[in-house]
Short mmCIF file of C-alpha atoms in Angstrom, two decimals:
data_model
loop_
_atom_site.label_atom_id
_atom_site.label_comp_id
_atom_site.label_asym_id
_atom_site.label_seq_id
_atom_site.Cartn_x
_atom_site.Cartn_y
_atom_site.Cartn_z
CA MET A 1 2.71 6.67 -4.22
CA CYS A 2 -0.62 8.05 -4.54
CA SER A 3 -2.32 10.27 -2.39
CA ILE A 4 -5.95 11.27 -1.69
CA ILE A 5 -8.17 14.23 0.10
CA VAL A 6 -11.96 13.73 0.49
CA SER A 7 -13.88 16.31 2.11
CA SER A 8 -17.93 17.44 2.72
CA ARG A 9 -16.46 20.73 3.10
CA GLU A 10 -16.09 22.90 0.35
CA ILE A 11 -12.14 23.26 -0.86
CA ASN A 12 -11.47 26.43 -2.11
CA GLU A 13 -7.81 26.55 -2.42
CA LEU A 14 -7.14 23.54 -4.01
CA ASN A 15 -3.22 24.05 -4.09
CA TYR A 16 -2.67 25.27 -0.86
CA VAL A 17 -4.74 22.44 0.55
CA ASN A 18 -3.19 19.97 -1.79
CA TYR A 19 0.47 21.26 -1.42
CA PHE A 20 2.21 18.46 0.38
CA THR A 21 -0.09 15.54 -0.59
CA GLN A 22 0.04 16.41 -4.42
CA PHE A 23 4.14 15.28 -4.24
CA ARG A 24 3.09 11.72 -4.07
CA GLY A 25 1.22 11.88 -6.97
CA PRO A 26 3.32 13.64 -9.45
CA ASP A 27 1.56 12.42 -12.96
CA SER A 28 -1.72 13.53 -12.81
CA THR A 29 -4.51 15.60 -10.30
CA ASN A 30 -8.13 14.69 -10.36
CA VAL A 31 -10.93 16.17 -8.84
CA TYR A 32 -14.31 14.95 -8.70
CA LYS A 33 -17.67 16.13 -6.72
CA LYS A 34 -20.63 14.31 -5.93
CA ASN A 35 -23.44 15.22 -3.88
CA GLY A 36 -21.35 17.80 -1.74
CA ILE A 37 -18.70 15.57 -1.47
CA THR A 38 -15.03 16.51 -3.08
CA PHE A 39 -12.86 13.82 -3.84
CA ILE A 40 -9.33 14.40 -5.26
CA HIS A 41 -6.38 12.04 -6.34
CA ASN A 42 -2.99 12.84 -7.01
CA LEU A 43 -1.36 9.58 -9.45
CA LEU A 44 1.90 8.09 -9.10
CA SER A 45 1.27 5.60 -11.91
CA MET A 46 3.00 2.24 -10.78
CA THR A 47 1.14 -0.77 -11.88
CA GLY A 48 -0.85 -1.42 -15.27
CA SER A 49 -2.04 0.91 -17.65
CA PHE A 50 -2.54 4.51 -16.47
CA THR A 51 -5.76 5.11 -14.35
CA THR A 52 -6.90 7.99 -12.96
CA GLN A 53 -9.17 7.90 -9.69
CA PRO A 54 -11.68 8.31 -8.10
CA PHE A 55 -13.24 4.60 -9.36
CA LEU A 56 -16.78 4.69 -10.10
CA LYS A 57 -19.60 2.55 -10.29
CA ASP A 58 -23.14 1.74 -9.42
CA ASP A 59 -23.54 4.97 -7.07
CA ILE A 60 -19.60 4.18 -5.29
CA VAL A 61 -16.86 6.31 -5.14
CA CYS A 62 -13.43 4.76 -4.20
CA LEU A 63 -10.02 6.13 -4.04
CA TYR A 64 -7.00 4.45 -3.25
CA ASN A 65 -3.34 4.46 -2.46
CA GLY A 66 -0.65 2.08 -2.75
CA GLU A 67 -0.22 -1.69 -4.29
CA VAL A 68 -2.69 -4.86 -4.24
CA TYR A 69 -0.25 -7.45 -4.80
CA ASN A 70 -3.17 -10.20 -5.57
CA TYR A 71 -5.24 -8.41 -7.69
CA LYS A 72 -5.15 -11.08 -10.95
CA GLU A 73 -6.86 -13.54 -8.55
CA PHE A 74 -9.97 -11.54 -8.37
CA GLY A 75 -10.70 -10.98 -12.29
CA ASP A 76 -8.80 -9.48 -15.43
CA TYR A 77 -7.88 -5.95 -14.54
CA LYS A 78 -5.42 -3.35 -16.33
CA SER A 79 -4.53 -1.89 -13.11
CA ASP A 80 -4.88 -3.24 -9.51
CA GLY A 81 -7.08 -0.54 -8.14
CA GLU A 82 -9.95 -1.46 -10.49
CA CYS A 83 -10.61 -4.52 -8.49
CA LEU A 84 -12.36 -2.75 -5.32
CA ILE A 85 -15.34 -1.60 -6.25
CA ASP A 86 -16.22 -5.71 -7.66
CA LEU A 87 -14.82 -7.12 -4.43
CA TYR A 88 -16.59 -4.44 -2.14
CA HIS A 89 -20.06 -5.82 -4.19
CA GLU A 90 -18.83 -9.26 -3.16
CA TYR A 91 -17.49 -9.23 0.34
CA GLY A 92 -19.02 -5.99 1.85
CA CYS A 93 -16.67 -3.86 3.73
CA ASP A 94 -14.85 -7.46 4.72
CA PHE A 95 -13.39 -6.96 1.17
CA VAL A 96 -10.04 -5.40 2.79
CA LYS A 97 -9.36 -8.71 4.23
CA LYS A 98 -8.94 -9.95 0.91
CA LEU A 99 -6.12 -7.85 -0.33
CA ASP A 100 -2.57 -8.76 -0.51
CA GLY A 101 -0.68 -5.25 -0.34
CA GLU A 102 0.10 -1.70 1.00
CA PHE A 103 -2.59 0.57 0.76
CA ALA A 104 -4.75 3.19 2.09
CA ILE A 105 -8.57 3.14 0.92
CA PHE A 106 -11.58 5.30 0.71
CA LEU A 107 -14.50 3.76 -0.44
CA MET A 108 -18.00 5.35 -0.14
CA ASP A 109 -21.67 3.61 -1.59
CA PHE A 110 -24.01 6.60 -1.62
CA SER A 111 -26.96 4.40 -2.12
CA LYS A 112 -26.14 2.45 1.35
CA ASN A 113 -25.12 5.35 3.35
CA ILE A 114 -21.56 3.49 4.11
CA THR A 115 -17.92 4.93 4.34
CA LEU A 116 -15.31 2.62 4.54
CA VAL A 117 -11.88 3.99 5.66
CA SER A 118 -8.80 1.50 5.63
CA THR A 119 -4.94 1.04 5.41
CA ASP A 120 -3.02 -2.47 5.48
CA VAL A 121 -2.49 -4.57 8.27
CA PHE A 122 0.85 -2.04 9.32
CA GLY A 123 -0.97 0.86 8.30
CA LYS A 124 1.85 1.45 6.27
CA LYS A 125 -0.02 4.03 3.94
CA PRO A 126 -0.60 7.20 5.68
CA LEU A 127 -4.29 8.28 6.39
CA TRP A 128 -6.24 10.55 8.70
CA TYR A 129 -9.89 11.62 9.26
CA SER A 130 -11.66 13.96 11.06
CA THR A 131 -15.63 14.32 11.73
CA ALA A 132 -17.77 16.93 13.36
CA ASP A 133 -21.13 18.12 13.24
CA GLY A 134 -22.28 16.04 10.01
CA GLU A 135 -18.57 17.18 8.14
CA PHE A 136 -15.88 14.35 7.03
CA GLY A 137 -12.34 14.63 5.83
CA VAL A 138 -10.15 12.15 5.26
CA ALA A 139 -6.23 12.89 3.93
CA SER A 140 -3.15 11.19 3.17
CA TYR A 141 -1.81 14.33 5.16
CA LYS A 142 -3.00 15.78 7.95
CA SER A 143 -1.92 18.76 6.79
CA ALA A 144 -4.73 18.84 4.36
CA LEU A 145 -7.81 18.56 6.64
CA GLU A 146 -5.99 21.25 8.37
CA ARG A 147 -6.00 23.60 5.60
CA ILE A 148 -9.76 22.73 5.27
CA GLY A 149 -10.28 23.89 8.74
CA PHE A 150 -10.84 20.34 10.13
CA GLU A 151 -9.55 20.01 13.65
CA ASN A 152 -9.47 16.74 16.09
CA ILE A 153 -8.04 15.07 13.11
CA GLN A 154 -6.92 11.65 13.95
CA ARG A 155 -4.67 8.62 12.15
CA VAL A 156 -6.24 5.53 10.87
CA GLU A 157 -4.51 3.07 13.22
CA ALA A 158 -2.88 -0.32 11.96
CA ASN A 159 -4.50 -3.37 11.29
CA THR A 160 -7.98 -1.90 11.51
CA TYR A 161 -10.73 -0.46 9.27
CA LEU A 162 -13.45 2.19 10.07
CA ILE A 163 -17.04 2.09 8.75
CA ASN A 164 -18.80 5.04 8.97
CA PHE A 165 -15.71 6.31 10.92
CA LYS A 166 -16.05 3.74 13.52
CA PRO A 167 -13.57 0.71 13.99
CA VAL A 168 -15.07 -2.60 13.31
CA GLY A 169 -12.05 -4.88 13.73
CA GLU A 170 -8.62 -6.21 12.55
CA LEU A 171 -7.95 -7.13 9.31
CA TYR A 172 -5.30 -9.91 10.45
CA SER A 173 -5.32 -11.78 13.73
CA PHE A 174 -1.93 -13.27 13.84
CA ASP A 175 -1.37 -16.86 14.75
CA LEU A 176 0.80 -16.64 18.40
CA LYS A 177 1.55 -20.57 18.07
CA GLN A 178 5.32 -21.22 17.87
CA HIS A 179 5.64 -24.41 15.98
CA LYS A 180 8.09 -24.46 13.53
CA ASN A 181 11.57 -26.01 13.81
CA THR A 182 13.13 -24.82 10.39
CA TYR A 183 13.53 -21.33 8.87
CA ASP A 184 12.74 -22.81 5.27
CA ASP A 185 9.15 -21.43 5.40
CA TRP A 186 10.71 -18.22 6.69
CA VAL A 187 13.13 -17.70 3.47
CA SER A 188 10.41 -18.75 1.42
CA ALA A 189 7.92 -16.13 2.30
CA PHE A 190 10.93 -13.62 2.26
CA GLN A 191 11.54 -14.78 -1.45
CA ARG A 192 7.90 -14.18 -2.46
CA SER A 193 7.75 -10.80 -0.66
CA ILE A 194 10.71 -9.85 -2.78
CA ARG A 195 9.37 -10.71 -5.76
CA LYS A 196 5.74 -9.67 -5.67
CA ARG A 197 7.23 -5.94 -4.86
CA TYR A 198 8.75 -5.65 -8.23
CA HIS A 199 7.02 -8.46 -10.46
CA ASP A 200 4.08 -6.50 -11.87
CA SER A 201 5.52 -2.95 -11.98
CA THR A 202 6.49 -0.69 -14.94
CA GLN A 203 8.68 1.09 -12.85
CA LYS A 204 12.22 -0.06 -11.25
CA VAL A 205 13.69 -0.65 -8.50
CA PHE A 206 16.32 1.40 -6.27
CA ILE A 207 17.43 0.47 -2.50
CA GLY A 208 19.96 2.46 0.01
CA LEU A 209 22.67 -0.63 0.90
CA SER A 210 24.47 -0.49 4.05
CA SER A 211 26.53 -2.90 5.89
CA GLY A 212 23.79 -4.20 7.86
CA TYR A 213 21.19 -6.95 7.57
CA ASP A 214 18.13 -5.65 6.39
CA SER A 215 18.90 -3.88 3.40
CA GLY A 216 21.87 -6.62 2.88
CA ALA A 217 18.79 -9.53 2.80
CA ILE A 218 16.98 -7.54 0.35
CA ALA A 219 19.74 -7.01 -1.95
CA CYS A 220 21.35 -10.63 -1.75
CA GLU A 221 17.61 -11.51 -2.43
CA LEU A 222 17.72 -8.99 -5.49
CA ASN A 223 20.31 -10.89 -7.16
CA ASN A 224 19.31 -14.29 -6.60
CA GLN A 225 16.15 -13.29 -8.34
CA GLN A 226 17.84 -11.32 -11.18
CA VAL A 227 16.32 -8.18 -10.75
CA ASP A 228 17.42 -4.73 -12.22
CA TYR A 229 18.15 -2.66 -9.50
CA TYR A 230 20.68 0.74 -7.94
CA ALA A 231 21.90 0.32 -5.15
CA TYR A 232 23.23 3.62 -3.46
CA SER A 233 25.52 3.58 -0.20
CA SER A 234 27.31 6.16 1.89
CA ILE A 235 30.38 4.76 3.74
CA GLY A 236 30.18 7.55 6.52
CA ASN A 237 29.15 5.42 9.33
CA ASP A 238 29.69 2.02 7.65
CA ASN A 239 31.93 -0.98 7.39
CA PRO A 240 33.44 -0.20 3.84
CA ASP A 241 34.65 -3.19 3.25
CA ILE A 242 31.41 -5.05 3.37
CA ILE A 243 29.93 -2.62 1.15
CA LYS A 244 32.58 -2.75 -1.55
CA SER A 245 32.03 -6.74 -1.33
CA ARG A 246 28.22 -6.57 -1.63
CA HIS A 247 28.40 -4.05 -4.63
CA SER A 248 30.81 -6.37 -6.10
CA LEU A 249 28.27 -9.10 -6.12
CA MET A 250 25.48 -7.07 -8.17
CA PRO A 251 24.24 -8.99 -11.68
CA GLU A 252 25.57 -6.99 -14.52
CA ASN A 253 22.00 -5.34 -15.19
CA SER A 254 22.32 -3.53 -11.94
CA LYS A 255 24.57 -0.70 -10.73
CA GLY A 256 25.77 0.00 -7.51
CA PHE A 257 26.99 3.78 -6.12
CA ILE A 258 29.06 4.49 -3.63
CA PHE A 259 29.89 8.20 -2.23
CA GLU A 260 31.52 10.24 0.91
CA ALA A 261 28.47 12.93 1.58
CA THR A 262 29.58 16.40 1.88
CA ALA A 263 28.09 19.63 3.44
CA GLN A 264 26.56 20.33 0.32
CA ASP A 265 24.52 17.06 0.32
CA TYR A 266 23.23 17.33 3.89
CA ARG A 267 21.95 21.12 2.61
CA LYS A 268 20.50 19.87 -0.52
CA ALA A 269 18.79 16.66 1.26
CA HIS A 270 17.60 19.47 4.57
CA LYS A 271 16.18 21.95 2.39
CA ALA A 272 13.80 19.16 0.09
CA ILE A 273 12.64 17.92 3.49
CA GLU A 274 12.00 21.65 5.01
CA GLU A 275 10.25 22.34 1.51
CA LYS A 276 8.20 19.34 0.46
CA VAL A 277 7.41 17.26 4.11
CA GLU A 278 5.16 18.69 6.40
CA GLU A 279 5.57 18.67 10.01
CA PHE A 280 5.66 15.17 11.58
CA THR A 281 6.47 14.21 15.41
CA TYR A 282 7.96 10.75 16.30
CA GLU A 283 5.96 8.71 19.17
CA ILE A 284 8.38 6.11 20.51
CA TYR A 285 7.81 4.36 23.81
CA SER A 286 8.44 1.00 25.50
CA SER A 287 6.23 -1.59 26.88
CA SER A 288 8.25 -2.46 29.45
CA SER A 289 9.09 1.15 30.66
CA ASP A 290 8.27 4.37 31.24
CA TYR A 291 10.52 5.63 28.32
CA ASN A 292 9.35 7.52 25.68
CA GLN A 293 9.96 9.87 23.30
CA PHE A 294 7.53 12.38 22.09
CA GLY A 295 7.31 15.45 19.94
CA LEU A 296 11.16 14.78 18.20
CA SER A 297 10.72 15.97 14.68
CA LEU A 298 11.15 13.98 11.88
CA LYS A 299 13.10 17.34 10.43
CA ASP A 300 15.68 16.92 13.16
CA ASP A 301 16.35 12.90 12.24
CA ASN A 302 20.04 12.57 10.28
CA GLY A 303 18.40 9.42 9.16
CA ALA A 304 15.74 11.08 7.22
CA ASN A 305 18.20 13.52 5.40
CA GLY A 306 20.19 10.30 4.27
CA LEU A 307 17.22 8.89 2.61
CA SER A 308 16.43 12.40 1.38
CA HIS A 309 19.78 12.26 -0.39
CA ILE A 310 19.33 8.37 -1.76
CA CYS A 311 15.91 9.68 -2.95
CA SER A 312 17.32 12.63 -4.75
CA LEU A 313 19.53 10.29 -6.52
CA ALA A 314 17.15 7.75 -7.31
CA LYS A 315 14.47 10.64 -8.81
CA LYS A 316 17.42 11.80 -11.50
CA ASP A 317 18.26 8.16 -12.42
CA ALA A 318 14.13 7.42 -12.77
CA ARG A 319 13.96 4.97 -10.00
CA LYS A 320 10.32 4.69 -8.62
CA ILE A 321 10.04 2.05 -6.41
CA TYR A 322 12.13 2.07 -3.36
CA LEU A 323 12.73 -1.20 -1.42
CA SER A 324 12.90 -0.57 2.28
CA GLY A 325 14.39 -2.56 5.50
CA GLN A 326 11.81 -0.83 7.84
CA GLY A 327 9.96 -3.41 10.29
CA ALA A 328 13.01 -5.69 10.65
CA ASP A 329 14.62 -4.16 13.82
CA GLU A 330 10.73 -3.79 15.29
CA ILE A 331 9.91 -7.54 14.14
CA PHE A 332 13.26 -9.90 14.19
CA SER A 333 15.17 -8.06 16.94
CA ASP A 334 13.04 -5.62 19.25
CA TYR A 335 16.08 -3.34 19.10
CA GLY A 336 18.09 -5.88 21.28
CA PHE A 337 18.93 -9.51 21.89
CA GLN A 338 19.08 -12.21 24.47
CA GLY A 339 17.15 -9.83 27.07
CA VAL A 340 19.60 -7.11 26.59
CA LYS A 341 18.38 -3.50 24.97
CA LYS A 342 20.59 -2.29 22.26
CA PHE A 343 18.26 0.90 22.34
CA ALA A 344 16.29 2.07 25.33
CA HIS A 345 12.66 1.77 23.67
CA SER A 346 13.45 -1.87 23.41
CA ASN A 347 10.32 -3.95 24.37
CA PHE A 348 11.91 -7.09 25.77
CA GLY A 349 15.54 -6.91 24.73
CA GLY A 350 14.76 -9.41 21.98
CA LEU A 351 14.60 -12.76 24.03
CA TYR A 352 11.33 -14.07 22.39
CA PRO A 353 9.43 -15.92 25.32
CA ASP A 354 7.88 -19.21 25.22
CA ASP A 355 4.33 -17.54 25.38
CA LEU A 356 4.22 -15.02 22.61
CA ALA A 357 0.73 -14.03 23.81
CA THR A 358 2.71 -12.46 26.96
CA ILE A 359 4.25 -10.07 24.84
CA PHE A 360 2.25 -9.43 22.18
CA PRO A 361 1.56 -7.02 20.32
CA TRP A 362 4.51 -4.95 22.00
CA ALA A 363 4.71 -1.04 21.31
CA SER A 364 6.77 -1.50 17.84
CA PHE A 365 4.77 -4.51 16.29
CA PHE A 366 2.60 -1.85 14.88
CA GLY A 367 3.14 1.55 16.86
CA SER A 368 5.97 3.01 18.40
CA THR A 369 9.17 3.21 15.99
CA GLN A 370 6.91 1.05 13.43
CA TYR A 371 4.61 3.58 12.97
CA SER A 372 7.54 6.77 13.57
CA TYR A 373 9.47 5.25 10.93
CA LEU A 374 7.29 3.85 8.37
CA MET A 375 5.90 7.71 8.35
CA LYS A 376 9.66 8.69 7.92
CA GLU A 377 9.77 6.49 4.83
CA GLU A 378 6.54 7.69 3.77
CA TYR A 379 6.91 11.03 4.14
CA ILE A 380 10.39 11.30 2.81
CA SER A 381 9.89 9.00 -0.04
CA GLY A 382 6.86 10.70 -0.70
CA ALA A 383 8.04 14.04 -1.40
CA TYR A 384 10.25 13.03 -4.40
CA GLY A 385 7.15 10.82 -5.97
CA LEU A 386 9.06 7.74 -5.43
CA GLU A 387 6.91 4.41 -3.71
CA GLY A 388 7.96 2.60 -0.61
CA ARG A 389 7.17 -0.72 -0.40
CA TYR A 390 8.66 -2.92 2.70
CA PRO A 391 9.24 -6.61 2.17
CA PHE A 392 9.68 -7.19 5.78
CA LEU A 393 6.14 -6.27 6.64
CA ASP A 394 4.72 -8.61 4.20
CA VAL A 395 2.04 -10.44 6.40
CA ASP A 396 3.49 -13.60 5.14
CA VAL A 397 6.73 -12.81 6.32
CA VAL A 398 5.78 -11.68 10.06
CA GLN A 399 3.36 -14.68 10.27
CA GLU A 400 6.35 -17.30 9.17
CA PHE A 401 8.53 -15.71 11.85
CA LEU A 402 5.75 -15.39 14.79
CA TRP A 403 5.63 -19.34 13.70
CA LEU A 404 9.42 -20.12 14.59
CA ASN A 405 9.71 -21.92 18.18
CA PRO A 406 11.87 -19.53 20.59
CA ALA A 407 14.85 -21.18 20.02
CA LEU A 408 15.14 -20.69 16.35
CA LYS A 409 14.01 -16.84 17.14
CA ASN A 410 16.72 -16.54 19.87
CA ALA A 411 19.45 -18.26 17.83
CA ASN A 412 21.25 -15.39 16.59
CA TYR A 413 20.53 -11.57 16.53
CA LYS A 414 18.09 -10.96 14.04
CA SER A 415 18.02 -14.74 13.38
CA VAL A 416 15.82 -15.06 10.05
CA LEU A 417 18.22 -12.56 8.57
CA HIS A 418 21.66 -13.57 9.96
CA HIS A 419 20.52 -17.45 8.70
CA TYR A 420 19.38 -16.45 5.30
CA LEU A 421 22.78 -14.36 4.62
CA GLU A 422 24.72 -17.26 5.65
CA LEU A 423 22.62 -19.59 3.76
CA ASN A 424 23.24 -17.81 0.41
CA ASN A 425 27.17 -16.88 1.57
CA TYR A 426 26.44 -12.73 1.48
CA PRO A 427 29.07 -10.62 3.37
CA PHE A 428 27.39 -9.39 6.83
CA GLU A 429 28.97 -8.22 10.24
CA ALA A 430 27.35 -10.67 12.63
CA GLY A 431 25.85 -8.63 15.73
CA GLN A 432 26.00 -5.03 14.26
CA LYS A 433 23.21 -2.58 13.92
CA THR A 434 23.69 -0.03 10.95
CA GLY A 435 21.97 2.05 8.53
CA PHE A 436 22.28 4.62 6.04
CA SER A 437 22.40 8.22 7.47
CA LEU A 438 24.26 11.43 6.19
CA PRO A 439 27.32 12.55 8.95
CA THR A 440 26.42 15.03 11.29
CA LYS A 441 27.63 18.83 10.08
CA GLY A 442 30.94 18.03 12.24
CA GLN A 443 31.73 14.82 10.55
CA PHE A 444 31.65 15.88 6.36
CA VAL A 445 34.94 14.60 4.69
CA LYS A 446 36.95 17.55 3.52
CA ASP A 447 37.98 15.54 0.44
CA GLY A 448 35.49 13.01 -0.65
CA THR A 449 35.69 10.65 -3.47
CA ILE A 450 33.78 7.86 -4.57
CA LEU A 451 34.46 4.24 -4.85
CA GLY A 452 34.00 1.43 -6.71
CA ASP A 453 33.40 0.44 -10.32
CA LEU A 454 30.85 3.51 -10.96
CA LYS A 455 29.52 4.67 -14.08
CA GLN A 456 30.90 7.54 -16.15
CA SER A 457 27.14 8.96 -16.18
CA PHE A 458 27.13 8.48 -12.42
CA LYS A 459 30.48 10.41 -11.99
CA LYS A 460 28.80 13.31 -14.18
CA LYS A 461 25.80 13.23 -12.05
CA VAL A 462 27.56 13.92 -8.65
CA LYS A 463 30.05 16.28 -9.84
CA GLY A 464 29.40 18.86 -7.41
CA LEU A 465 28.03 17.02 -4.84
CA ILE A 466 31.21 14.72 -4.23
CA GLY A 467 34.43 15.89 -3.17
CA LYS A 468 33.35 19.27 -1.96
CA ASN A 469 33.18 20.79 1.27
#
């Protein structure tokens, strides 16, 4: 979870400009200047050797945030970002289409006067830009550009890349032919997606484990692959029997923590958001109705408080890789089932048609809740210097789902996850939509207790957090 800032304007107050972005990269801040352009990189070291940025070669400067999972396919590199300039030399600006990962990239070729700006297919890492009167700025967070003095700031859209700040095309074109008659290839893609998100990292994994489908599937596959991971669960709005059963299935080298949140938890979680997260408002809308919800602040989202609390615990436990379930609702269910909308912003009630082209891409495939909730995950985890990774938004996982015939898509609510959990005999409650959040202010448990087989070290850590009102 790094962050970047690039500006053709002079940056006089670095600490002020870099305030929110610095939390994403607590390991090192590096400032580089060339031909009147200032390049700033905040590093969170995750893969390979400790490598500061920018990358410099042949009059080219490159800044990068995220992970490239297939970097070893391109050569013998000590860290994943080191492949980027070499790929640019080989493929030109289209090199971004070769990358399998979760990333935001800025590359400037001074000799050819080319500027490339790109995120990954789903825009999982935030990136903003502004151009005016021959000047430009690019940054992970909008606030950095605002504090430099830029106006008319735009975000880099998902599944596109910009050359000299003009969109030039898609990173990936999804095939909408629904021709596969078993879930087998989807299951294999999901297994690979989990593996690539921890396999080459020097850091450890954590999840927020609810009683729902999304976190359950991630936990189940981590169990199958015998990964060392921590799982944090609140029983406030979930089925406690399912949660305890899931924790009992974790491998010996993993740890599960079950707690009831308190008012003190809420206050600490919310205070961290207020202090370390810039203002961000959701854009939630539907393809099939005039429903829209613009202007809702991330800071007023109770789910953000829940994630903030989990991240605070993971930070203390030196867990830096957060595997998020984001994208499953948007891709595998459309917040509905068999045409019945579970939420007003659903686009087609989860009833996938015979011709996907009639609905693709639905609003929340790239935008709406997909974009808004991705940024919630990024902004909250980034505030703690933790890296969010998104196995359900792996391109192969999404493509395999789209290739399933409509009968398989529509067989059950979140059909691919339903099948996967049944296949692995993993506990879940069919048809239920759940997720982690802290209770609202009127719902705190007065005499909260820690449940499950928890380690003494964790009991000491949460003393003063759990069991107080």
